[in-house]
Coordinates of C-alpha atoms in Angstrom, one line a residue:
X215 CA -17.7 19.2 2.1
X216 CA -14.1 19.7 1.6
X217 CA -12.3 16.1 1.6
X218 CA -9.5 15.6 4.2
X219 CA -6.3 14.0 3.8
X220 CA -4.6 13.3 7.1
X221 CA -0.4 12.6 6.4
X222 CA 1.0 10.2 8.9
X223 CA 4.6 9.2 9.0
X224 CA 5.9 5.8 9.1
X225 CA 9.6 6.0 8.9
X226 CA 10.3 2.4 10.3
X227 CA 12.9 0.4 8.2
X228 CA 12.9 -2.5 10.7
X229 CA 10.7 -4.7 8.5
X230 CA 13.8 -5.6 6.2
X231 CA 17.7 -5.4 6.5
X232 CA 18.1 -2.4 3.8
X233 CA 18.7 0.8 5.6
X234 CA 17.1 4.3 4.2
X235 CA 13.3 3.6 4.1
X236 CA 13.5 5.5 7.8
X237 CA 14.1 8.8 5.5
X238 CA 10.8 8.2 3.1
X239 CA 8.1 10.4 5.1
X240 CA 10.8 13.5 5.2
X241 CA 11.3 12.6 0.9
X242 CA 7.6 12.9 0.6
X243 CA 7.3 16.0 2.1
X244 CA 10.3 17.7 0.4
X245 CA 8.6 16.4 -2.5
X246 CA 5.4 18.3 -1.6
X247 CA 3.0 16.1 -1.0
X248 CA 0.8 18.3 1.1
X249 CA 0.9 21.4 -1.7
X250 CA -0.2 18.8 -4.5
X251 CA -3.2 17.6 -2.4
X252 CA -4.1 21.6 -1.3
X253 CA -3.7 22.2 -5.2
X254 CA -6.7 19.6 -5.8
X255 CA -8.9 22.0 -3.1
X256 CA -8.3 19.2 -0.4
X257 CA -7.7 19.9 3.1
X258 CA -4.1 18.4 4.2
X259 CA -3.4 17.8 8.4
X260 CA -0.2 16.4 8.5
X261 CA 0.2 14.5 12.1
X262 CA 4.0 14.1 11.7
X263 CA 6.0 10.7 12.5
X264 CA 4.7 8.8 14.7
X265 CA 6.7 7.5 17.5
X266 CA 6.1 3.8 18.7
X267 CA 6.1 3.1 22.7
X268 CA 8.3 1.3 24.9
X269 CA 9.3 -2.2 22.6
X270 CA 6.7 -5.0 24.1
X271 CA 8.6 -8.3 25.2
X272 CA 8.0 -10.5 22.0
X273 CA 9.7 -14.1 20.4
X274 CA 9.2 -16.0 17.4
X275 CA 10.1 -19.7 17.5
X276 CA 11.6 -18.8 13.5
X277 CA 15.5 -17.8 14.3
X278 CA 15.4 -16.0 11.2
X279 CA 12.5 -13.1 12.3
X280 CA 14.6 -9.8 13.1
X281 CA 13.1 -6.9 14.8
X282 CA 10.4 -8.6 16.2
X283 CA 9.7 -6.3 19.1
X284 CA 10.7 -3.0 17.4
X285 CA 8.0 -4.0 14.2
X286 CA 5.1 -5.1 17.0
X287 CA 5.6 -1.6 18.8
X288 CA 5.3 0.0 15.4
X289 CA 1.9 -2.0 14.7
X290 CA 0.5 -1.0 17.7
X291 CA 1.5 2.8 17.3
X292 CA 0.1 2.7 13.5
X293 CA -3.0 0.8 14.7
X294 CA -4.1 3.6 17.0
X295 CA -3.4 6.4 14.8
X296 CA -4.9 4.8 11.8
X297 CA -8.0 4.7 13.4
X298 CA -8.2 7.5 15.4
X299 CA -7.5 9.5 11.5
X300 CA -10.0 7.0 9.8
X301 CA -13.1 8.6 11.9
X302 CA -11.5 12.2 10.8
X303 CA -10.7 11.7 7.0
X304 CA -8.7 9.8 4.4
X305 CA -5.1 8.8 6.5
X306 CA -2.3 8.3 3.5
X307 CA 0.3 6.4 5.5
X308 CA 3.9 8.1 4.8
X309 CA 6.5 5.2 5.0
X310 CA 8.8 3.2 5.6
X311 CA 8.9 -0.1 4.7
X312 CA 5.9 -2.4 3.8
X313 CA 5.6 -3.5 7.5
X314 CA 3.8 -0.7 8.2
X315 CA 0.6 -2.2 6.9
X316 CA 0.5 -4.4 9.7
X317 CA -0.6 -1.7 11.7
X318 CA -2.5 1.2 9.4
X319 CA -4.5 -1.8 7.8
X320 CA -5.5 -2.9 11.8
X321 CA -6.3 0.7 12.3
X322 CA -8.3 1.1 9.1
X323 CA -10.4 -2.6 10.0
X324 CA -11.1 -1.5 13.5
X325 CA -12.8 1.5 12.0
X326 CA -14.9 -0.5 9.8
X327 CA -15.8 -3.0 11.9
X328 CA -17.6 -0.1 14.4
X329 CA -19.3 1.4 11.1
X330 CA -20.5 -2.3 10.4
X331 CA -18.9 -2.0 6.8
X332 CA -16.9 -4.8 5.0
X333 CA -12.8 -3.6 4.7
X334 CA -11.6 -4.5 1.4
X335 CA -7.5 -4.1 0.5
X336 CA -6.5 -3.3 -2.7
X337 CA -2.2 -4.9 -2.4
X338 CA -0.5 -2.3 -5.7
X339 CA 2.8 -5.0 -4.8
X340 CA 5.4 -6.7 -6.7
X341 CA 5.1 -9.4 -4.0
X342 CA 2.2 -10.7 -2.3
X343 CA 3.6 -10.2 0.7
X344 CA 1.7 -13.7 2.0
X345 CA 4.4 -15.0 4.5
X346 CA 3.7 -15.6 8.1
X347 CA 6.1 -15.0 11.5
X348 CA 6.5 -18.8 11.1
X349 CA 7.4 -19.0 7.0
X350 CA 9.3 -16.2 6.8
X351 CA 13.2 -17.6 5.3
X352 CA 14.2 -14.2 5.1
X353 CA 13.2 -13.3 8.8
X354 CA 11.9 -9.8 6.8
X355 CA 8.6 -8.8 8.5
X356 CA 7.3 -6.4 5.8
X357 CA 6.6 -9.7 3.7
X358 CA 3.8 -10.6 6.2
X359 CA 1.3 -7.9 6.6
X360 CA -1.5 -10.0 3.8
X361 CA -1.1 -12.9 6.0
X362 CA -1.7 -10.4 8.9
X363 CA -4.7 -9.0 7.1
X364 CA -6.6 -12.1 6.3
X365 CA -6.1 -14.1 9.7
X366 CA -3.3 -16.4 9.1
X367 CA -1.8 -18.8 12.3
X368 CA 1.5 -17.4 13.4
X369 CA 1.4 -13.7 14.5
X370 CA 0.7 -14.4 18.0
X371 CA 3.7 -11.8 18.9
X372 CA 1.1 -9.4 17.3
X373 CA -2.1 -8.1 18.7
X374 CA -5.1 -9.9 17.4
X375 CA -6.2 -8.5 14.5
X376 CA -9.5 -6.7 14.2
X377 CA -12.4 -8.4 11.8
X378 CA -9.5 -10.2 9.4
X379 CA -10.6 -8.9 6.2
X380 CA -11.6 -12.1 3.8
X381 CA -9.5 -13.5 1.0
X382 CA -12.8 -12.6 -1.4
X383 CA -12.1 -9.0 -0.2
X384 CA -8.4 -8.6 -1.0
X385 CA -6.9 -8.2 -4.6
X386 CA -3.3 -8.5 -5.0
X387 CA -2.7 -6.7 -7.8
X388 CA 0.7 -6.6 -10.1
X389 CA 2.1 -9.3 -8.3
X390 CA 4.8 -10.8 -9.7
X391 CA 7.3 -12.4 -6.9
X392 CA 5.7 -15.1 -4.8
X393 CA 7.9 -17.6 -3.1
X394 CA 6.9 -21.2 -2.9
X395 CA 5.3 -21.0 0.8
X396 CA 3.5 -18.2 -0.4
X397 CA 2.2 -19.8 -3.4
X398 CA 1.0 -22.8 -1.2
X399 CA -0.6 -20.8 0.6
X400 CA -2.6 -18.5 -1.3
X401 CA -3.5 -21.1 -3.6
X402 CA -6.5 -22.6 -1.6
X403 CA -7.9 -18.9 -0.6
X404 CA -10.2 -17.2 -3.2
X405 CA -8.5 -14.3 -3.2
X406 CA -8.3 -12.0 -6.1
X407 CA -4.6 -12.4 -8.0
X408 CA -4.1 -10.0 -10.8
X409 CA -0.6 -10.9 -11.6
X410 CA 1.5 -9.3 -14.4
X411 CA 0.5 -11.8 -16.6
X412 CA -3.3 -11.2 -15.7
X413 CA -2.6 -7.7 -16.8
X414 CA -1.2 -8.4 -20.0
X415 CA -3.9 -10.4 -21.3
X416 CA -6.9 -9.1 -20.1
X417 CA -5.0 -5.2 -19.5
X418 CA -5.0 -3.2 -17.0
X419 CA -8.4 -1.9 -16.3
X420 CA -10.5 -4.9 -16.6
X421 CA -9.3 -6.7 -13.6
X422 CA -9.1 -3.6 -11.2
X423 CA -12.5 -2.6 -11.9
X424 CA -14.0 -6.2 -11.3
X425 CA -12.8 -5.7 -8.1
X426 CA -14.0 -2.2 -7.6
X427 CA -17.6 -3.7 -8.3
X428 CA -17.2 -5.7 -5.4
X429 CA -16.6 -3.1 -3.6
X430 CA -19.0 -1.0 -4.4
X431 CA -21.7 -3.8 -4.5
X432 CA -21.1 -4.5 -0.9
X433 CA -20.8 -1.2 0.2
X434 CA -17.5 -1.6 1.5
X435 CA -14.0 0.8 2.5
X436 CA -11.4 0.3 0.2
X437 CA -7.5 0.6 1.6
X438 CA -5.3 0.6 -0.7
X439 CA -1.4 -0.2 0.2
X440 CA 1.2 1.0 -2.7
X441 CA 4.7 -0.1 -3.1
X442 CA 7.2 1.5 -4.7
X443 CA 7.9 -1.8 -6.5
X444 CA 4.5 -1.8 -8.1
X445 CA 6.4 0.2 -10.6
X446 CA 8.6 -0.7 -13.3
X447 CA 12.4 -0.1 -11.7
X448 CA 13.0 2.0 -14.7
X449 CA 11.0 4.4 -14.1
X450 CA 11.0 4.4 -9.9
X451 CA 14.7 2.9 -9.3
X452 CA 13.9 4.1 -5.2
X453 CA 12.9 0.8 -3.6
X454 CA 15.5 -2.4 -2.4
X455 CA 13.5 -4.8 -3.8
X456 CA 13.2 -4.1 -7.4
X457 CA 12.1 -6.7 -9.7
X458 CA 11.7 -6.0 -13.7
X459 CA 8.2 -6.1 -15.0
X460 CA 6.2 -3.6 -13.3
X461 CA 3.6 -1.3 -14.5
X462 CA 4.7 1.5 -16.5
X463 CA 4.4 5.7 -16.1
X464 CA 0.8 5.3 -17.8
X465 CA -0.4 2.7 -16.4
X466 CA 0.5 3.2 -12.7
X467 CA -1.5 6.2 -13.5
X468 CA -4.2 5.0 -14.8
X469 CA -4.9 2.8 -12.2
X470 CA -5.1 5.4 -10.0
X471 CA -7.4 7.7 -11.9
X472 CA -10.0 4.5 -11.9
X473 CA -9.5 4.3 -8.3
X474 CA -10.5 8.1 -8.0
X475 CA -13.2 7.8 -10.4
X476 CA -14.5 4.8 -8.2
X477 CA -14.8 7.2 -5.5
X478 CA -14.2 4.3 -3.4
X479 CA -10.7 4.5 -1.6
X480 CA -10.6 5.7 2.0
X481 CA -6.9 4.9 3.1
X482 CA -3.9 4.2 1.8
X483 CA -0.1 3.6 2.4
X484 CA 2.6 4.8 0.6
X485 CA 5.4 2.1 1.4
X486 CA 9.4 1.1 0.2
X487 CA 10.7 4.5 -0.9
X488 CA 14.0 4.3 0.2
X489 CA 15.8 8.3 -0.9
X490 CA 19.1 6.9 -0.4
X491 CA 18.4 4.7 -3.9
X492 CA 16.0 7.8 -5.9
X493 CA 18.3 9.8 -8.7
X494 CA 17.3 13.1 -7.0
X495 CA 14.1 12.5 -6.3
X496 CA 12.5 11.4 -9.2
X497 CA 10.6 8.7 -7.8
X498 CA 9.7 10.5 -4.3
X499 CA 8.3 12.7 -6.9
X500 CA 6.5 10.1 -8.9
X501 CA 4.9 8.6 -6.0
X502 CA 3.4 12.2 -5.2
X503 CA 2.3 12.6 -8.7
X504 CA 0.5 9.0 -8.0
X505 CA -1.3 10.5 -5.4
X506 CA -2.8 13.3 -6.9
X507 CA -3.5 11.2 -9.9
X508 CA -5.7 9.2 -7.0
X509 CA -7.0 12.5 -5.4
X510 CA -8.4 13.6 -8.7
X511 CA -5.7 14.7 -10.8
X512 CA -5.5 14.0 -14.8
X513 CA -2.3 13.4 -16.5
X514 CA -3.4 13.9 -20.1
X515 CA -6.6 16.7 -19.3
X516 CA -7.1 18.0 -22.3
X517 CA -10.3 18.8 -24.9
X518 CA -10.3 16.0 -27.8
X519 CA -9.4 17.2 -30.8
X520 CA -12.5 17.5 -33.4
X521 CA -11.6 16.1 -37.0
X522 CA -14.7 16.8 -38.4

């Protein structure tokens, strides 16, 4: 059966105070997205933007959160057509700024939890993305969504989250900005950190296909939630939160070509492109080649040479 990948956009730039992320869903069409999946014989249904409902009355004791009741609307929106996409194919969430993930992930976990499967979230972040409503300094909602994820005190502006996934079951992966409240936090969890230093000594494949194992061990869905800043800024300068370090061309896609071979993934975001940063649309372009890396795609397919 012919796979289907279901396009929903997310252009919501509310989560942080850097304008342009609103115009990633558009970039990743113009950089044809949906012709690079139909290329791999997959069948693309693209459901357009979606557009949240009426904003929801919402406060947070923490004078610093912004866009409360905007990022809640877009949580709910995402939730509901996350899941409704999840019971018709593999959604790929077009966004938009990392906030997003508060609602596809819910979307994605209400689906598993009526199949009676474990969620598992693979986080391809810079940042872990760990603060709460409540320990935010910035006030910037798209550094909360792990915190969503795994059940952390504080989101009570948010609708309960469906089966929080469990620290065992989420790998944070590339990580290599964690702010102090963050770092408290996480440290008691057993979740899976595969920071940049993780990477460089054991490399890059070890780690990620520990993780798979789990994965596939416990017969589990796998979302997983890219970020532009995943990737070193010298190679995808498109994102308002660069920090240096990141994986490389290669690497990013080798990472994805395990995660096709694994066979395993079932949703994932696309999140922090922000056009009005890209050199003409060199990393709107990357991100798509990402994909199709993910969807099946081999960067260097070619016959080994014979010396013999």
């Amino acid at each position: 059966m012919t796979k289907t990948c279901i396009l929903i956009g997310a252009p919501i730039d509310t989560g942080q105070r850097r304008e342009g992320c609103l115009m990633g869903p558009a970039a990743y069409r113009v950089a044809g997205i949906a012709q690079s999946l139909q290329a791999l014989g997959l069948r693309v249904v693209d459901r357009g933007d979606v557009a949240p409902a009426a904003l929801p009355a919402a406060a947070c004791p923490n004078p610093a959160v912004h866009h409360l009741p905007e990022t809640v609307a877009w949580t709910r929106a995402l939730a509901a057509a996350g899941k409704a996409a999840m019971a018709e194919g593999v959604p790929i969430f077009l966004g938009g700024d990392h906030s997003l993930s508060l609602g596809s992930v819910a979307g994605v976990a209400a689906h598993a939890a009526e199949q009676g499967r474990p969620l598992f979230v693979l986080w391809l972040d810079a940042h872990s993305d760990y603060h709460t409503p409540l320990t935010t300094q910035s006030g910037n909602l798209h550094g909360t969504p792990v915190a969503y994820i795994a059940g952390r005190a504080g989101f009570d502006a948010f609708p309960p989250f469906p089966a929080p996934v469990p620290a065992s079951q989420i790998c944070l992966y590339g990580i290599r900005s964690v702010d102090p409240a963050e770092h408290a936090g996480l440290l008691p969890t057993d979740m899976t950190i595969c920071d940049m230093r993780v990477l460089d000594e054991r490399g890059i494949v070890a780690p990620l296909r520990e993780f798979l194992d789990l994965v596939r061990a416990a017969d589990g869905l796998l979302h997983v939630s890219l970020d532009v800043d995943f990737l070193d800024p010298a190679i995808a300068p498109a994102v308002g939160t660069t920090v240096p370090g990141g994986t490389t061309f290669r690497e990013a896609h080798l990472v994805m070509e395990h995660l096709h071979e694994s066979g395993l993934v079932t949703s994932l975001d696309l999140v922090e492109l922000n056009p009005f940063l890209d050199e003409r649309g060199r990393t709107a372009r990357l991100m798509v080649d990402l994909v199709g890396s993910l969807m099946g795609r081999k960067v260097f397919d070619r016959p080994t040479r014979s010396f013999g």
